[in-house]
Coordinates of C-alpha atoms in Angstrom, one line a residue:
Chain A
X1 CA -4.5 12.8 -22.2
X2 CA -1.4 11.0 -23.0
X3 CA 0.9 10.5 -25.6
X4 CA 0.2 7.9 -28.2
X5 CA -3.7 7.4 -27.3
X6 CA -3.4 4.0 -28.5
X7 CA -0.4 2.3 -26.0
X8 CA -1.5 0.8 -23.2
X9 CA -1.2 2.7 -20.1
X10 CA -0.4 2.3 -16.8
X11 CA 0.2 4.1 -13.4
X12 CA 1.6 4.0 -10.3
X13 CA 0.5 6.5 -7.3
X14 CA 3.8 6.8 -4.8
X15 CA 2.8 8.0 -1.9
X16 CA 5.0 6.8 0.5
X17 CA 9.1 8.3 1.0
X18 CA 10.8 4.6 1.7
X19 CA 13.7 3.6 -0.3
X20 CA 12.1 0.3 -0.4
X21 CA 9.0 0.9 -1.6
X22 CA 10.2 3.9 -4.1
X23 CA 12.4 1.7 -5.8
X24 CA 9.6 -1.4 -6.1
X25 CA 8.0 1.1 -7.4
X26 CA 10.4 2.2 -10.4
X27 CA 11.2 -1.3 -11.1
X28 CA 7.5 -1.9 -11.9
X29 CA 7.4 1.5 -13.8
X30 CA 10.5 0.7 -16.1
X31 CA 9.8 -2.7 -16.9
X32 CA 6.2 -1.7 -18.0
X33 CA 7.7 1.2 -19.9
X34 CA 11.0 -1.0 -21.7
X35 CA 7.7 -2.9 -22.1
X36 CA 6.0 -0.2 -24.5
X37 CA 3.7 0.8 -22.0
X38 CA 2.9 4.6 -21.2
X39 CA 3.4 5.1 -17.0
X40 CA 2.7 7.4 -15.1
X41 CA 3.7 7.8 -11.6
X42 CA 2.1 10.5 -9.7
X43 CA 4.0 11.2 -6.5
X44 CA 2.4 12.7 -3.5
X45 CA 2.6 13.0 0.3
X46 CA 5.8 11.6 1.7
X47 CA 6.4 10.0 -1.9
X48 CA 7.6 13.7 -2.9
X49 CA 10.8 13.5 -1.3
X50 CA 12.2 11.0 -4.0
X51 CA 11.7 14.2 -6.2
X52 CA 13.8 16.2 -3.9
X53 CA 16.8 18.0 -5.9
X54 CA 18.6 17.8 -2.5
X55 CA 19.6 21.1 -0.8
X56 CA 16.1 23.4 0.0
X57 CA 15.4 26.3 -2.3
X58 CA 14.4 29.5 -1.7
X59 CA 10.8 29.6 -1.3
X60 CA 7.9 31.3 0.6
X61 CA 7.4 29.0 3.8
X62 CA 5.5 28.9 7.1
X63 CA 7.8 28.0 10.1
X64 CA 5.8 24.7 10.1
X65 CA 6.8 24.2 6.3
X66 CA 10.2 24.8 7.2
X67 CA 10.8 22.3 10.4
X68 CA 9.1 19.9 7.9
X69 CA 11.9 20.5 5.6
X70 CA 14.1 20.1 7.9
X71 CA 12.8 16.6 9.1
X72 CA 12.0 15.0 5.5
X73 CA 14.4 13.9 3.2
X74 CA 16.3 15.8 1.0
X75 CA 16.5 13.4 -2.4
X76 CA 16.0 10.2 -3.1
X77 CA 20.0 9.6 -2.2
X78 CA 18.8 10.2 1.7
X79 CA 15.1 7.9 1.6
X80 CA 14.9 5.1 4.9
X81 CA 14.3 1.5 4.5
X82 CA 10.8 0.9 5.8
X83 CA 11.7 -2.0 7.9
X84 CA 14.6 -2.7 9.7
X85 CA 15.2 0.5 11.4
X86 CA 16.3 -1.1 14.7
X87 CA 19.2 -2.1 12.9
X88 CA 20.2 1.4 12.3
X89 CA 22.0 0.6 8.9
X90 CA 19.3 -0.9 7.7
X91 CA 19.4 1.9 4.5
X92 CA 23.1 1.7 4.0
X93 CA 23.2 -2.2 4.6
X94 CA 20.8 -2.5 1.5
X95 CA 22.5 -0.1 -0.9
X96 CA 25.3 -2.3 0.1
X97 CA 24.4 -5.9 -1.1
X98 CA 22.6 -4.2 -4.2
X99 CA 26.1 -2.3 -5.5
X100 CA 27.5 -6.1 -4.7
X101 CA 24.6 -7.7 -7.0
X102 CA 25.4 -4.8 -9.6
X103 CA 21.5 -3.6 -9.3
X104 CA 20.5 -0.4 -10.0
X105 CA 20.4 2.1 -7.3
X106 CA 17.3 4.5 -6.4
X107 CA 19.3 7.5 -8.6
X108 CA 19.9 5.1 -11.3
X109 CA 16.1 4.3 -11.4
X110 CA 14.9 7.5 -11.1
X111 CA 17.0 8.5 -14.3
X112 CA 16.0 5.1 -15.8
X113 CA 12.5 6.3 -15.7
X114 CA 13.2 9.5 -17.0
X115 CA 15.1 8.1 -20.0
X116 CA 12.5 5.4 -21.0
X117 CA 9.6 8.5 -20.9
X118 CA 7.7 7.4 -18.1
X119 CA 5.5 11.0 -16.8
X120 CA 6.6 12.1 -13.5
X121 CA 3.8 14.0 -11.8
X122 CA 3.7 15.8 -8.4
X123 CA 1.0 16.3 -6.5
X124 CA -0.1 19.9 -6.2
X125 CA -2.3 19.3 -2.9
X126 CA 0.5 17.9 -1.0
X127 CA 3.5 20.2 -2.3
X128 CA 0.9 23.5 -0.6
X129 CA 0.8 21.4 2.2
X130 CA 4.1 20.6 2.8
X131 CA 5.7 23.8 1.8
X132 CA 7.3 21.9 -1.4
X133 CA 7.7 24.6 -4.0
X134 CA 8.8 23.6 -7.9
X135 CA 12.2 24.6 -7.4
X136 CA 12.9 21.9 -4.9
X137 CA 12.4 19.6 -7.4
X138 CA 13.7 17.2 -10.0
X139 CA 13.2 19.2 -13.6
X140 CA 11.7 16.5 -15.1
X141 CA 9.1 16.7 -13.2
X142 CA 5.4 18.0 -13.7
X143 CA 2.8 19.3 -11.4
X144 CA -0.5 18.3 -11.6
X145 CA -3.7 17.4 -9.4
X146 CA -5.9 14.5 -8.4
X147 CA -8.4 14.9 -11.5
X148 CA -5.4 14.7 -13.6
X149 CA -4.5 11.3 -11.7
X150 CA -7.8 10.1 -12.3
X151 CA -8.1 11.3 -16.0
X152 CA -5.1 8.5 -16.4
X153 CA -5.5 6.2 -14.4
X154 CA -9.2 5.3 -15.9
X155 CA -7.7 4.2 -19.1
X156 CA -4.7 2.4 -17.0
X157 CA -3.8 -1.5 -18.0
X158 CA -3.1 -1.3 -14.1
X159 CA -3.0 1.4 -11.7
X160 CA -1.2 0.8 -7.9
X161 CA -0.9 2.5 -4.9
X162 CA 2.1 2.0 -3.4
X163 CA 1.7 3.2 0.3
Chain B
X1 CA -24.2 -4.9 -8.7
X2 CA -23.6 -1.3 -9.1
X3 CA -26.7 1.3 -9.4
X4 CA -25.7 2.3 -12.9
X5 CA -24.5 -0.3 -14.9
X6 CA -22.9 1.9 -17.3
X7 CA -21.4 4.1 -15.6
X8 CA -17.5 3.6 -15.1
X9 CA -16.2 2.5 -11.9
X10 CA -13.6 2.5 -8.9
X11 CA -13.0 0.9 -5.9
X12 CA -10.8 1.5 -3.0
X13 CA -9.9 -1.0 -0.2
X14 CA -8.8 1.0 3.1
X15 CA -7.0 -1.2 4.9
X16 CA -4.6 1.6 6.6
X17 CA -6.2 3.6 9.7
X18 CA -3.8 6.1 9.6
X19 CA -5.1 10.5 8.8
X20 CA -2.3 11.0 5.7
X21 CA -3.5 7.5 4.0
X22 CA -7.2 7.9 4.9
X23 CA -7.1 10.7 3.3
X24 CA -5.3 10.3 0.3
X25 CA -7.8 7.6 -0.3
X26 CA -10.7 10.0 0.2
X27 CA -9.2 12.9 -1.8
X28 CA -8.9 10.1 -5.2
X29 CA -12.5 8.7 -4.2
X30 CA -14.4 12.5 -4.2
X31 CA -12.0 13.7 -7.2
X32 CA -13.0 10.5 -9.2
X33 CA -16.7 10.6 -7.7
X34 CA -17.0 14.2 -9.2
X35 CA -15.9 13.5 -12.3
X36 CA -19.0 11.1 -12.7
X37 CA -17.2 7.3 -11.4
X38 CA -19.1 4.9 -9.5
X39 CA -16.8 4.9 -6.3
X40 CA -16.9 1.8 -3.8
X41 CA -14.5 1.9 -0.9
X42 CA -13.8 -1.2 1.5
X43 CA -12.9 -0.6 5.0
X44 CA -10.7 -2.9 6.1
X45 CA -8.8 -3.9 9.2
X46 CA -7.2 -0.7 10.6
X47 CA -8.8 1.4 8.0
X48 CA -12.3 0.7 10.0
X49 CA -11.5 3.1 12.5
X50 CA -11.9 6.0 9.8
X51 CA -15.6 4.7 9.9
X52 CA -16.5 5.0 13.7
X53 CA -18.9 7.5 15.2
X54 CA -17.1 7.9 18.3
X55 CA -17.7 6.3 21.8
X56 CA -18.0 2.4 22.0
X57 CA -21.1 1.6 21.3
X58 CA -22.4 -1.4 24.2
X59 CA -22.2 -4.4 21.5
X60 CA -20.8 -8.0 22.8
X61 CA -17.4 -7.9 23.2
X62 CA -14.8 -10.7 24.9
X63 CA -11.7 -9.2 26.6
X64 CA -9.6 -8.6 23.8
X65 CA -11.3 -7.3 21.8
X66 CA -12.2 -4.9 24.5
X67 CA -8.7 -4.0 24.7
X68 CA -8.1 -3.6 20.8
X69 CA -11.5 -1.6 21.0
X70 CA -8.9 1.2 24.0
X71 CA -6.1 0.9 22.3
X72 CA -7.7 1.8 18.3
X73 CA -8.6 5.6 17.4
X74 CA -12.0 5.8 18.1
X75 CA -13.0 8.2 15.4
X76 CA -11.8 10.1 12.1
X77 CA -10.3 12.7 13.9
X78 CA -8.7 10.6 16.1
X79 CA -5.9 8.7 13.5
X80 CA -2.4 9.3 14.1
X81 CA 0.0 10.2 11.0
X82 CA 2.0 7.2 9.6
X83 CA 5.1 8.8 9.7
X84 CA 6.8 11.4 11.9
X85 CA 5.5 9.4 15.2
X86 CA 8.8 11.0 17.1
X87 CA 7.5 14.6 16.2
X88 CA 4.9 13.5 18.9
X89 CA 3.0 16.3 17.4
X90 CA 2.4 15.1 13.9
X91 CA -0.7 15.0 13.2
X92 CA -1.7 18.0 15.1
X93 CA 1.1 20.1 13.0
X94 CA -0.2 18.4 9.8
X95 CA -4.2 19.3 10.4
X96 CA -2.8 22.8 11.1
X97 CA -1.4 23.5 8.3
X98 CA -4.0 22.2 6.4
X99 CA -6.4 24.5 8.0
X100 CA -4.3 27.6 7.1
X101 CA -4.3 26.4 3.4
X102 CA -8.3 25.7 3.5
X103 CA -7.9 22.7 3.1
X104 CA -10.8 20.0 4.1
X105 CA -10.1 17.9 6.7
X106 CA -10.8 14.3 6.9
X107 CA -14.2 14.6 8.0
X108 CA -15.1 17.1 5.9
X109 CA -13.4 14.3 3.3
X110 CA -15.8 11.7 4.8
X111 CA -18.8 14.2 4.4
X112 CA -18.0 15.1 1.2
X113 CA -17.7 11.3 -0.3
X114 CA -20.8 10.8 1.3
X115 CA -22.6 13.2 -0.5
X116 CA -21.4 12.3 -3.8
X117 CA -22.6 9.3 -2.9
X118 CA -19.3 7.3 -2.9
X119 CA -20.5 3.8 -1.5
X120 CA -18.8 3.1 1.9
X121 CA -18.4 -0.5 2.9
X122 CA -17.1 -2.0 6.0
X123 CA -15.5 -5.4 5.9
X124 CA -17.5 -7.5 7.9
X125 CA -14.9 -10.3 8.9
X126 CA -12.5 -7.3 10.3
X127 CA -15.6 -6.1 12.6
X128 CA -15.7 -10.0 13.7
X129 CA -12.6 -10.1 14.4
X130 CA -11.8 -7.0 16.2
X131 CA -15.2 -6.8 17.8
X132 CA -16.5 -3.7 16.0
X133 CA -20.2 -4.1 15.9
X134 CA -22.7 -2.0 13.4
X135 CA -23.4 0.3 16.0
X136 CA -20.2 1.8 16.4
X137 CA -20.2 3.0 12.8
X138 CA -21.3 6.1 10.8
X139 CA -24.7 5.5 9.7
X140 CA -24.2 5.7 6.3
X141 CA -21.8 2.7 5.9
X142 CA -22.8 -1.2 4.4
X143 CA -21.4 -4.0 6.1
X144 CA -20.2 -7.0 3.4
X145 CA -17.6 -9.1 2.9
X146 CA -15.1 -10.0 0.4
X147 CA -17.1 -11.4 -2.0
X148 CA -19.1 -8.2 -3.1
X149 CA -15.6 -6.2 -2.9
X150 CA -14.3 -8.5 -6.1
X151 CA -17.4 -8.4 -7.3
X152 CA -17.2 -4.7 -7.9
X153 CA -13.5 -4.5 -8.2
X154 CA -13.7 -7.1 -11.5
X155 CA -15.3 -4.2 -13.5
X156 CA -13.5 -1.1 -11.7
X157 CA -11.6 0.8 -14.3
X158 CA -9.0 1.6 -11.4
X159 CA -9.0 -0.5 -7.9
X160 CA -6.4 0.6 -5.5
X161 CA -5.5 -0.7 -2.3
X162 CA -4.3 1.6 0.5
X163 CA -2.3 -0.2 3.3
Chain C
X1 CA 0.7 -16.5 -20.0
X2 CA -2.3 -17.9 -17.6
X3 CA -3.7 -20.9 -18.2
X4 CA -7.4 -20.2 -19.7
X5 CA -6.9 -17.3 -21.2
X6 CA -10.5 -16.6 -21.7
X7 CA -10.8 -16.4 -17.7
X8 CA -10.7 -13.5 -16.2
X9 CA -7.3 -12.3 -14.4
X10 CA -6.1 -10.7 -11.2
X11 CA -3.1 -9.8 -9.7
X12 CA -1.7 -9.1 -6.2
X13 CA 1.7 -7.5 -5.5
X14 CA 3.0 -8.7 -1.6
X15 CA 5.1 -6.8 -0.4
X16 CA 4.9 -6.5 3.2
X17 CA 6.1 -8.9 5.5
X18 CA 3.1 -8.4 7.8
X19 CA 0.9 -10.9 9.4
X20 CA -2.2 -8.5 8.9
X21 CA -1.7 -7.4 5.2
X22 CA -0.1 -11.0 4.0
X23 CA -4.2 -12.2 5.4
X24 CA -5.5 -9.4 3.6
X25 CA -3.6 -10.4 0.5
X26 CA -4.7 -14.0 1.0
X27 CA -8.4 -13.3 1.4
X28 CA -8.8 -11.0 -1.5
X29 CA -6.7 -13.6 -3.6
X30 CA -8.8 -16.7 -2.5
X31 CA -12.4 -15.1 -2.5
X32 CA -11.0 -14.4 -6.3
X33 CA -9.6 -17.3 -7.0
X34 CA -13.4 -19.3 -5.6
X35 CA -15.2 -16.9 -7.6
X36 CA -13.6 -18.4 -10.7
X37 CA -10.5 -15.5 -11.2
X38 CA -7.4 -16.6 -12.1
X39 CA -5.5 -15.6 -9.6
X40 CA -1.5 -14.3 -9.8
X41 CA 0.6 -13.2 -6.5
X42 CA 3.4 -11.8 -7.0
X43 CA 5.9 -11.9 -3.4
X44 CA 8.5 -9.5 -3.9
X45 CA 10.9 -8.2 -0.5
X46 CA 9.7 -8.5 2.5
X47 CA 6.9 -10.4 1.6
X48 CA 9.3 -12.9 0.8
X49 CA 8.7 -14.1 4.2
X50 CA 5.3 -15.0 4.0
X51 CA 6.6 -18.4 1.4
X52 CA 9.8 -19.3 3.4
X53 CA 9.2 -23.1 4.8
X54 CA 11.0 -22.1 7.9
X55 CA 14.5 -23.2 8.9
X56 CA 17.6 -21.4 6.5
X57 CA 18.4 -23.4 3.8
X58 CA 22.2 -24.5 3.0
X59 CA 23.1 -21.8 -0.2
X60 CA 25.7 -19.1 -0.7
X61 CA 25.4 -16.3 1.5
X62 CA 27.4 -12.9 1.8
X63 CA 27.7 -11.8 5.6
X64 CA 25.1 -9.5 5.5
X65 CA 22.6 -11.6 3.6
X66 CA 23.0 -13.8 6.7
X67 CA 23.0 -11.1 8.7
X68 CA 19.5 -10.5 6.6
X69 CA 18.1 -14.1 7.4
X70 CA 18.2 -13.9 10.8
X71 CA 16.6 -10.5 11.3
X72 CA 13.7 -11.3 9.1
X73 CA 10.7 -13.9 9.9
X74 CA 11.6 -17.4 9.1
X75 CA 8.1 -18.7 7.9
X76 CA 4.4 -17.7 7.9
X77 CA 3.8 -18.2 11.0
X78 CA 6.2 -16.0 12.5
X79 CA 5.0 -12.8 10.5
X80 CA 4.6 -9.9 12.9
X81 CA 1.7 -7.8 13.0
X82 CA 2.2 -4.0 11.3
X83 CA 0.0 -2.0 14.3
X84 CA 0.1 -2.4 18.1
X85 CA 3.8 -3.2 18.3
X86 CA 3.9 -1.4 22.0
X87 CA 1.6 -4.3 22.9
X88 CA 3.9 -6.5 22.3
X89 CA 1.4 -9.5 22.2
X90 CA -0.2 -8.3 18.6
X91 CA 0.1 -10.9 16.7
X92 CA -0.9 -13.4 19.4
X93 CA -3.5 -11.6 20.4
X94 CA -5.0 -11.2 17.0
X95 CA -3.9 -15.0 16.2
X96 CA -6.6 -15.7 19.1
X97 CA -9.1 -13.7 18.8
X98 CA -9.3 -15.3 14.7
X99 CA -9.1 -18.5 16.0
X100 CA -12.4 -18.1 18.8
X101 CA -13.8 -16.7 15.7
X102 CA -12.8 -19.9 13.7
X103 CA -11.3 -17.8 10.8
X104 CA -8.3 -19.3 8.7
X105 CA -4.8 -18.8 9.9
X106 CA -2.6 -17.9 7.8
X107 CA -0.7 -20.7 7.0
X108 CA -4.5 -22.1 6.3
X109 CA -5.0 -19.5 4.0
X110 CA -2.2 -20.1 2.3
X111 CA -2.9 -23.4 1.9
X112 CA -6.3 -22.6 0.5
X113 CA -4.7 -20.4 -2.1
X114 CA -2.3 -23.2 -3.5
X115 CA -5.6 -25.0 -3.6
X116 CA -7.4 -23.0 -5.6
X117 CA -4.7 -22.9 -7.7
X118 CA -3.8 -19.2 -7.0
X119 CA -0.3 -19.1 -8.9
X120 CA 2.3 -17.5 -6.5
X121 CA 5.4 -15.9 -7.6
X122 CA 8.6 -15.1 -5.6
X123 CA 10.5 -12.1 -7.4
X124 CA 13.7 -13.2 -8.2
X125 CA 15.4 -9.7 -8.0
X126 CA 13.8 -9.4 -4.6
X127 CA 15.8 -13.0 -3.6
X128 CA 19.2 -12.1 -5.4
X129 CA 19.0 -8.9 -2.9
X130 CA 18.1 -10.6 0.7
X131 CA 20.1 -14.0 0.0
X132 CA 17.0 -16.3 -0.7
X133 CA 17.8 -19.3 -2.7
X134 CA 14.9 -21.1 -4.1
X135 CA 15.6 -24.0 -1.0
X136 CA 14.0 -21.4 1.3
X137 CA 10.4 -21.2 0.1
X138 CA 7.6 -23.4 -0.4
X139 CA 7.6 -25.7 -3.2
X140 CA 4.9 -24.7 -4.9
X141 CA 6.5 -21.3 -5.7
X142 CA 7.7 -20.2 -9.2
X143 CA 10.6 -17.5 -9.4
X144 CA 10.6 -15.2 -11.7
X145 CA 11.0 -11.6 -12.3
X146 CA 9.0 -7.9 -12.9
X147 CA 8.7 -8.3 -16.6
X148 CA 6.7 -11.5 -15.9
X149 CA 3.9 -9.6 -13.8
X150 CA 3.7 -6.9 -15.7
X151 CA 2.9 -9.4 -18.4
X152 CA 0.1 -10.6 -16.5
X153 CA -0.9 -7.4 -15.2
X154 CA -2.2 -5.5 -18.4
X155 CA -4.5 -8.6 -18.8
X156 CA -5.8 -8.0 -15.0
X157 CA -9.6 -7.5 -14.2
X158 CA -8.0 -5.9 -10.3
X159 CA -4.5 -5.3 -9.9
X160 CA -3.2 -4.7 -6.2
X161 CA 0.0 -3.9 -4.7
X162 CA 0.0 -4.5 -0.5
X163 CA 2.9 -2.7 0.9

């Protein structure tokens, strides 16, 4: 299924669209990878906006699929904090202190990731069901199933759920 | 602990009771269940309201958790969507376009796992503490507690946890 | 890495700051840990909150790190619940409902887990980020960063991640 069949493997399911949690997410996934271990991170529901290109391509939609568009994120540039929306800034006030503390940001990540091999997949179900078509994303990117998850994930060091 | 000892294994803790995570647990516990895993999943906390029948069955109940019992979804079909609460029409716009794309719903999800005999658990301290009692479940479901979830989980060749 | 490392392993990523998932976190880690796993959580963002000792200790703080420390929950105890915020009273509520049904609270819980030896972990980059200098947490807290979990990870029987 993967790669080198005798690395250790891991993955990471992303299913939620929060800067936050995206980014905990990619931390994991490129440690484990500068580690030498094989990830794969299989994006799906709200999780697929961090694949986002930005701007919406020209695809067969539903007027559902469409305001959905609209209302999602664009990339992973445009994610929300999951906490701290009262604050209203809470986003901006976080990419703040991190460009102070010279940490990555969610675009550097993502690239990160790309760089150090780790297997992007998107979820098939949840792209038909939010009108996401392959165009709108990343081209990195694969698009797969659940079974395909699972066929990983079985032979996984340790598989999360980040939610 | 498990009816085939051989047999690789999964478990899944539900501790969300909102429809998108439900069911993103449900759609990894029927794909893994048909590929031949031993799937547990552990209803937890919020996540116990994916288990009720419906109505409030006329079990002991104090005050408050009276209240919790009004103020929780009182069956599958019932849970809200975890994100796009503002929509107001969320999950209704979400099940519809499911529906277009034939896709199952939850309880078609729930019906499913039960017939490929994915073991359903309810966490027994949760019911304690929000005053669920046996009777308001689907009939299928165990009640346990912690203890048999590690149990399991120790030789699962993927646990997730779904919050 | 762990102690005995003939012992089996497992490992729990916090990282909400939530009353409800924190317990979670804590029951699934002590019912390991008294079932003889060796037990490793990891606190990382908000679930930074769950080790702070309460009060702000005296350290270097940017503006909006302090602006950061006085939106977020000071200690354990003040944790708010991640459902039924319209209520209001959520966390007290559920605080007495647990405690008629004499069931740990959570500074309890956390107690028991630094009993059982359960080796917690506060994520250093997570820290750097929200301005929280090892004088804000518990002292029987280690710091250190993702390469260290994911070093105890691959060797995990379970492996969660509670966002």
């Amino acid at each position: 299924m993967a790669e080198g069949t005798d690395a250790k493997k891991a993955t990471i399911i992303v299913f939620s669209g929060t800067m936050d949690k995206v980014m905990a997410a990619l931390i994991v996934a490129t440690t484990a990878a500068a580690m030498g271990i094989e990830v794969t991170m299989f994006f799906t529901f709200w999780g697929l906006s961090a694949l986002k290109k930005g701007g919406i391509a020209d695809c067969e939609r539903n007027w559902m699929q469409k305001m959905l568009g609209w209302m999602l994120p664009k990339k992973a540039a445009d994610l929300p904090l999951s906490q701290l929306h009262m604050a209203g800034m809470g986003a901006g006030m976080m990419k703040n202190i991190m460009a102070q503390k010279n940490m990555s940001s969610l675009e550097e990540l993502l690239q990160m990731a790309v760089d150090l091999d780790v297997r992007m997949i998107a979820c098939q179900t949840s792209m038909d069901a939010m009108g996401i078509c392959r165009e709108d994303l990343l081209d990195n990117v694969e698009v797969a199933g659940a079974a395909t998850y699972v066929g990983v994930a079985q032979d996984g060091e340790f598989n999360l759920f980040i939610s």
